[in-house]
CSV table of C-alpha atoms in Angstrom, one decimal:
chain,number,residue,atom,x,y,z
A,245,MET,CA,0.0,0.1,-0.1
A,246,MET,CA,2.8,2.3,0.9
A,247,ARG,CA,4.6,1.7,-2.3
A,248,ALA,CA,1.3,2.5,-4.3
A,249,LEU,CA,0.8,5.6,-2.2
A,250,TRP,CA,4.2,7.1,-2.9
A,251,ALA,CA,4.0,6.2,-6.6
A,252,GLU,CA,0.7,8.2,-6.8
A,253,TRP,CA,2.1,10.9,-4.8
A,254,GLY,CA,5.0,11.4,-7.1
A,255,LYS,CA,2.7,11.3,-10.1
A,256,THR,CA,0.3,13.9,-8.8
A,257,TRP,CA,3.0,16.5,-8.1
A,258,SER,CA,5.1,15.8,-11.2
A,259,VAL,CA,3.1,18.2,-13.2
A,260,ARG,CA,1.9,21.8,-12.4
A,261,ALA,CA,-1.7,21.4,-13.3
A,262,PRO,CA,-2.8,19.9,-9.7
A,263,LEU,CA,-1.0,22.6,-7.8
A,264,LEU,CA,-2.5,25.4,-10.0
A,265,CYS,CA,-6.1,23.9,-9.4
A,266,LEU,CA,-5.5,24.0,-5.7
A,267,LEU,CA,-4.2,27.7,-5.9
A,268,GLY,CA,-7.1,28.5,-8.2
A,269,THR,CA,-9.5,27.0,-5.6
A,270,VAL,CA,-8.2,28.9,-2.7
A,271,THR,CA,-8.2,32.1,-4.8
A,272,LEU,CA,-11.7,31.9,-6.1
A,273,ALA,CA,-13.2,30.9,-2.8
A,274,VAL,CA,-11.4,34.0,-1.0
A,275,ILE,CA,-12.4,36.5,-3.5
A,276,THR,CA,-16.0,35.1,-3.5
A,277,ALA,CA,-16.1,35.5,0.3
A,278,ALA,CA,-14.7,39.1,0.1
A,279,ALA,CA,-17.2,40.0,-2.6
A,280,LEU,CA,-20.2,38.5,-0.7
A,281,ALA,CA,-19.1,40.4,2.4
A,282,ASN,CA,-18.5,43.6,0.3
A,283,ASP,CA,-22.0,43.3,-1.3
A,284,PHE,CA,-23.5,43.2,2.0
A,285,VAL,CA,-21.7,46.5,3.1
A,286,ARG,CA,-22.8,48.2,-0.1
A,287,GLY,CA,-26.3,47.1,0.5
A,288,ILE,CA,-26.2,48.9,3.9
A,289,GLY,CA,-24.9,52.1,2.0
A,290,ALA,CA,-27.6,51.8,-0.7
A,291,GLY,CA,-30.4,51.5,2.1
A,292,GLU,CA,-31.2,47.9,1.3
A,293,PHE,CA,-30.3,47.0,4.9
A,294,PRO,CA,-30.5,49.1,8.3
A,295,SER,CA,-27.3,51.1,8.9
A,296,ASP,CA,-26.7,48.9,12.0
A,297,ALA,CA,-27.1,45.6,10.3
A,298,VAL,CA,-24.4,43.1,10.8
A,299,MET,CA,-23.2,39.9,9.2
A,300,THR,CA,-20.9,36.9,10.4
A,301,ALA,CA,-17.9,36.4,8.2
A,302,ALA,CA,-18.7,32.7,8.4
A,303,SER,CA,-22.0,33.5,6.3
A,304,ALA,CA,-19.8,34.4,3.3
A,305,VAL,CA,-17.4,31.6,3.8
A,306,GLY,CA,-20.1,28.7,3.2
A,307,PRO,CA,-21.1,29.7,-0.3
A,308,ALA,CA,-17.7,30.7,-1.3
A,309,ALA,CA,-16.2,27.4,-0.4
A,310,GLN,CA,-18.9,25.5,-2.3
A,311,PHE,CA,-18.1,27.8,-5.3
A,312,GLY,CA,-14.4,27.1,-5.0
A,313,LEU,CA,-15.4,23.3,-5.3
A,314,LEU,CA,-15.9,23.9,-9.0
A,315,ILE,CA,-12.1,24.3,-9.4
A,316,PHE,CA,-11.2,21.9,-6.7
A,317,ILE,CA,-13.1,19.2,-8.8
A,318,GLY,CA,-10.5,19.7,-11.5
A,319,PHE,CA,-7.7,18.9,-9.0
A,320,ALA,CA,-9.4,15.7,-7.7
A,321,MET,CA,-10.2,14.4,-11.3
A,322,MET,CA,-6.6,14.9,-12.3
A,323,LEU,CA,-5.7,12.2,-9.9
A,324,ILE,CA,-7.1,9.6,-12.2
A,325,THR,CA,-8.7,10.7,-15.4
A,326,PRO,CA,-5.6,11.8,-17.2
A,327,GLU,CA,-4.3,8.3,-17.0
A,328,TYR,CA,-7.2,6.9,-18.7
A,329,ALA,CA,-7.0,9.7,-21.5
A,330,THR,CA,-3.4,8.8,-22.2
A,331,GLY,CA,-3.5,5.1,-21.6
A,332,SER,CA,-1.0,5.2,-18.8
A,333,ILE,CA,-3.5,3.6,-16.5
A,334,GLN,CA,-2.5,0.2,-17.9
A,335,PRO,CA,1.1,0.3,-16.7
A,336,THR,CA,-0.2,1.5,-13.4
A,337,PHE,CA,-2.3,-1.4,-12.9
A,338,GLN,CA,0.5,-3.7,-14.2
A,339,ALA,CA,2.9,-2.2,-11.5
A,340,GLU,CA,0.2,-2.7,-8.9
A,341,PRO,CA,-2.4,-5.4,-9.9
A,342,ARG,CA,-4.5,-4.8,-6.9
A,343,ARG,CA,-6.7,-2.1,-8.5
A,344,GLY,CA,-8.5,-1.3,-5.1
A,345,VAL,CA,-5.0,-0.4,-3.7
A,346,VAL,CA,-4.4,2.0,-6.6
A,347,LEU,CA,-7.7,3.7,-6.2
A,348,ALA,CA,-7.1,3.9,-2.4
A,349,GLY,CA,-3.8,5.6,-3.0
A,350,LYS,CA,-5.3,8.1,-5.2
A,351,ALA,CA,-8.4,8.7,-2.8
A,352,ILE,CA,-5.9,9.3,0.2
A,353,ILE,CA,-3.9,11.9,-1.8
A,354,GLY,CA,-7.1,13.6,-2.7
A,355,LEU,CA,-8.3,13.5,0.9
A,356,VAL,CA,-5.0,14.9,2.4
A,357,ALA,CA,-4.9,17.6,-0.2
A,358,GLY,CA,-8.5,18.4,0.1
A,359,ALA,CA,-8.2,18.8,4.0
A,360,LEU,CA,-5.2,21.0,3.6
A,361,SER,CA,-6.6,23.2,0.8
A,362,GLY,CA,-9.9,23.4,2.6
A,363,ALA,CA,-8.2,24.5,5.7
A,364,ALA,CA,-6.4,27.2,3.8
A,365,VAL,CA,-9.7,28.4,2.2
A,366,GLY,CA,-11.4,28.5,5.6
A,367,VAL,CA,-8.8,30.6,7.2
A,368,MET,CA,-8.2,33.0,4.3
A,369,ALA,CA,-11.9,33.3,3.4
A,370,LEU,CA,-12.8,34.1,7.1
A,371,THR,CA,-10.1,36.7,7.1
A,372,ALA,CA,-11.1,38.3,3.9
A,373,SER,CA,-14.7,38.5,4.6
A,374,ASP,CA,-14.1,39.9,8.1
A,375,PHE,CA,-11.9,42.6,6.7
A,376,ALA,CA,-14.4,43.4,4.2
A,377,LEU,CA,-17.2,43.7,6.7
A,378,GLN,CA,-15.2,45.9,9.1
A,379,GLU,CA,-17.7,47.4,11.7
A,380,HIS,CA,-20.6,45.5,10.3
A,381,ALA,CA,-19.0,42.0,11.2
A,382,ALA,CA,-21.2,40.2,13.9
A,383,ALA,CA,-19.9,38.0,16.5
A,384,ALA,CA,-19.6,34.4,15.2
A,385,SER,CA,-22.0,31.9,16.4
A,386,GLU,CA,-19.3,29.2,16.7
A,387,ASN,CA,-15.4,29.2,17.1
A,388,PRO,CA,-13.8,30.2,13.8
A,389,ALA,CA,-11.7,27.1,14.2
A,390,VAL,CA,-14.7,25.0,13.8
A,391,THR,CA,-15.7,26.9,10.6
A,392,VAL,CA,-12.2,26.0,9.2
A,393,LEU,CA,-12.5,22.5,10.2
A,394,ARG,CA,-15.9,22.3,8.5
A,395,VAL,CA,-14.5,23.7,5.1
A,396,SER,CA,-11.4,21.2,5.6
A,397,GLY,CA,-13.8,18.3,6.0
A,398,LEU,CA,-16.0,19.1,3.1
A,399,PHE,CA,-13.0,19.5,0.7
A,400,ALA,CA,-11.5,16.1,2.0
A,401,VAL,CA,-14.8,14.3,1.5
A,402,ALA,CA,-15.4,16.0,-1.8
A,403,ALA,CA,-12.0,14.8,-3.2
A,404,VAL,CA,-12.9,11.1,-2.4
A,405,LEU,CA,-16.3,11.5,-4.2
A,406,VAL,CA,-14.7,13.0,-7.3
A,407,VAL,CA,-11.8,10.5,-7.4
A,408,ALA,CA,-14.4,7.8,-7.3
A,409,LEU,CA,-16.5,9.5,-10.0
A,410,GLY,CA,-13.3,9.5,-12.2
A,411,ALA,CA,-12.8,5.8,-11.8
A,412,ILE,CA,-16.5,5.1,-12.6
A,413,VAL,CA,-16.8,7.6,-15.7
A,414,ARG,CA,-13.0,7.4,-16.9
A,415,SER,CA,-13.5,10.8,-18.6
A,416,SER,CA,-12.2,14.2,-17.6
A,417,ALA,CA,-15.2,16.0,-19.1
A,418,GLY,CA,-17.7,13.5,-17.7
A,419,THR,CA,-16.2,13.6,-14.3
A,420,LEU,CA,-16.1,17.3,-14.3
A,421,ALA,CA,-19.7,17.5,-15.2
A,422,CYS,CA,-20.9,14.7,-12.8
A,423,GLY,CA,-18.9,16.5,-10.0
A,424,ALA,CA,-20.2,19.9,-10.7
A,425,VAL,CA,-23.8,18.6,-10.8
A,426,LEU,CA,-23.7,16.6,-7.6
A,427,LEU,CA,-21.6,19.1,-5.4
A,428,VAL,CA,-23.0,22.5,-6.8
A,429,GLY,CA,-25.9,22.0,-9.3
A,430,THR,CA,-28.0,20.0,-6.9
A,431,LEU,CA,-28.3,23.2,-4.8
A,432,ALA,CA,-31.0,24.4,-7.3
A,433,LEU,CA,-33.3,21.5,-6.4
A,434,PRO,CA,-36.2,22.3,-3.9
A,435,PRO,CA,-34.7,22.2,-0.3
A,436,GLU,CA,-36.7,19.2,0.6
A,437,LEU,CA,-34.7,17.2,-2.1
A,438,SER,CA,-31.5,19.0,-2.2
A,439,ILE,CA,-30.6,18.2,1.5
A,440,TRP,CA,-30.1,14.5,0.5
A,441,THR,CA,-27.8,15.4,-2.2
A,442,PRO,CA,-24.0,16.0,-2.0
A,443,GLY,CA,-24.4,19.7,-2.7
A,444,GLY,CA,-27.4,20.2,-0.3
A,445,GLY,CA,-25.8,18.2,2.5
A,446,ALA,CA,-22.5,20.1,2.0
A,447,GLY,CA,-24.4,23.4,2.3
A,448,GLU,CA,-26.2,22.3,5.5
A,449,PHE,CA,-22.9,21.4,6.9
A,450,ILE,CA,-20.8,24.1,5.8
A,451,GLU,CA,-23.1,26.9,6.7
A,452,ALA,CA,-23.9,25.2,10.2
A,453,ARG,CA,-27.6,25.3,9.3
A,454,SER,CA,-30.1,23.1,11.2
A,455,ASP,CA,-33.2,23.8,9.1
A,456,TYR,CA,-34.0,20.2,8.3
A,457,TYR,CA,-31.6,18.3,10.3
A,458,PRO,CA,-28.4,18.8,12.6
A,459,SER,CA,-25.7,20.3,10.4
A,460,ILE,CA,-23.3,17.4,11.2
A,461,LEU,CA,-25.8,15.2,9.3
A,462,GLY,CA,-25.0,17.2,6.2
A,463,LEU,CA,-21.5,15.9,6.2
A,464,ALA,CA,-22.9,12.4,6.7
A,465,VAL,CA,-25.0,12.8,3.6
A,466,LEU,CA,-22.0,13.7,1.6
A,467,THR,CA,-19.9,10.9,3.2
A,468,ALA,CA,-22.6,8.5,2.3
A,469,TRP,CA,-22.6,9.5,-1.4
A,470,ALA,CA,-18.7,9.4,-1.5
A,471,ALA,CA,-18.6,6.0,0.2
A,472,THR,CA,-21.3,4.6,-2.2
A,473,ALA,CA,-19.4,6.2,-5.3
A,474,TYR,CA,-16.1,4.7,-4.0
A,475,LEU,CA,-17.5,1.2,-3.4
A,476,ALA,CA,-19.1,1.3,-6.9
A,477,ALA,CA,-15.7,2.4,-8.4
A,478,VAL,CA,-13.8,-0.5,-6.6
A,479,TRP,CA,-16.4,-3.0,-8.0
A,480,LEU,CA,-16.1,-1.8,-11.5
A,481,LEU,CA,-12.3,-1.4,-11.5
A,482,ARG,CA,-12.1,-5.2,-10.5
A,483,ARG,CA,-14.7,-6.2,-13.3
A,484,ARG,CA,-13.7,-4.3,-16.4
A,485,ASP,CA,-10.7,-3.7,-18.5
A,486,ALA,CA,-8.5,-0.8,-17.9
């Protein structure tokens, strides 16, 4: 397992694209969080909100983090789909015939990179939105460290989901489309349906909402989708040609 993990780690960072995707993810999420906070302040200036209105910095972080997932999906899918496109997946499976081990190595790298980049998004987006709000920043309803952990957990589980989708779909375009629909597009569904999808569950969790169920169950919903996709991916890898 460790040999497969180190092999996947070396392949991941041997090109610049994955790192650029992670940097793009953080940049997009931070800019979005600052923009949402700034829009709130402008709304006060325009008379849309009372002059003494306040907003928590974390309120901008949730939507910004989910928006950043659109680029993060690109990172996670690059852990596996380029190998199908180039045919290099065959030598990978020849070097490690246990295909489940190969997928586990890719998923672990995605999970670790997701957790770290999610933490960076959480810290920087909170800082940016708090700076934009200035005196209109409200006291946080939970410890900022918990908000950072929420974003970190969201990105970690989302990475596993996308890696599994990549193994199932075996196409960059298809994986990107499926990931975007599941993690972001499902937010357009009626709330009663959306909360049981990866996007809706992630939204409940990341924004610490308890409208339909305790927010922690939102992470459970996302994890259940990721686990189901992962098990399906392992089953398919063992039963079809590379």
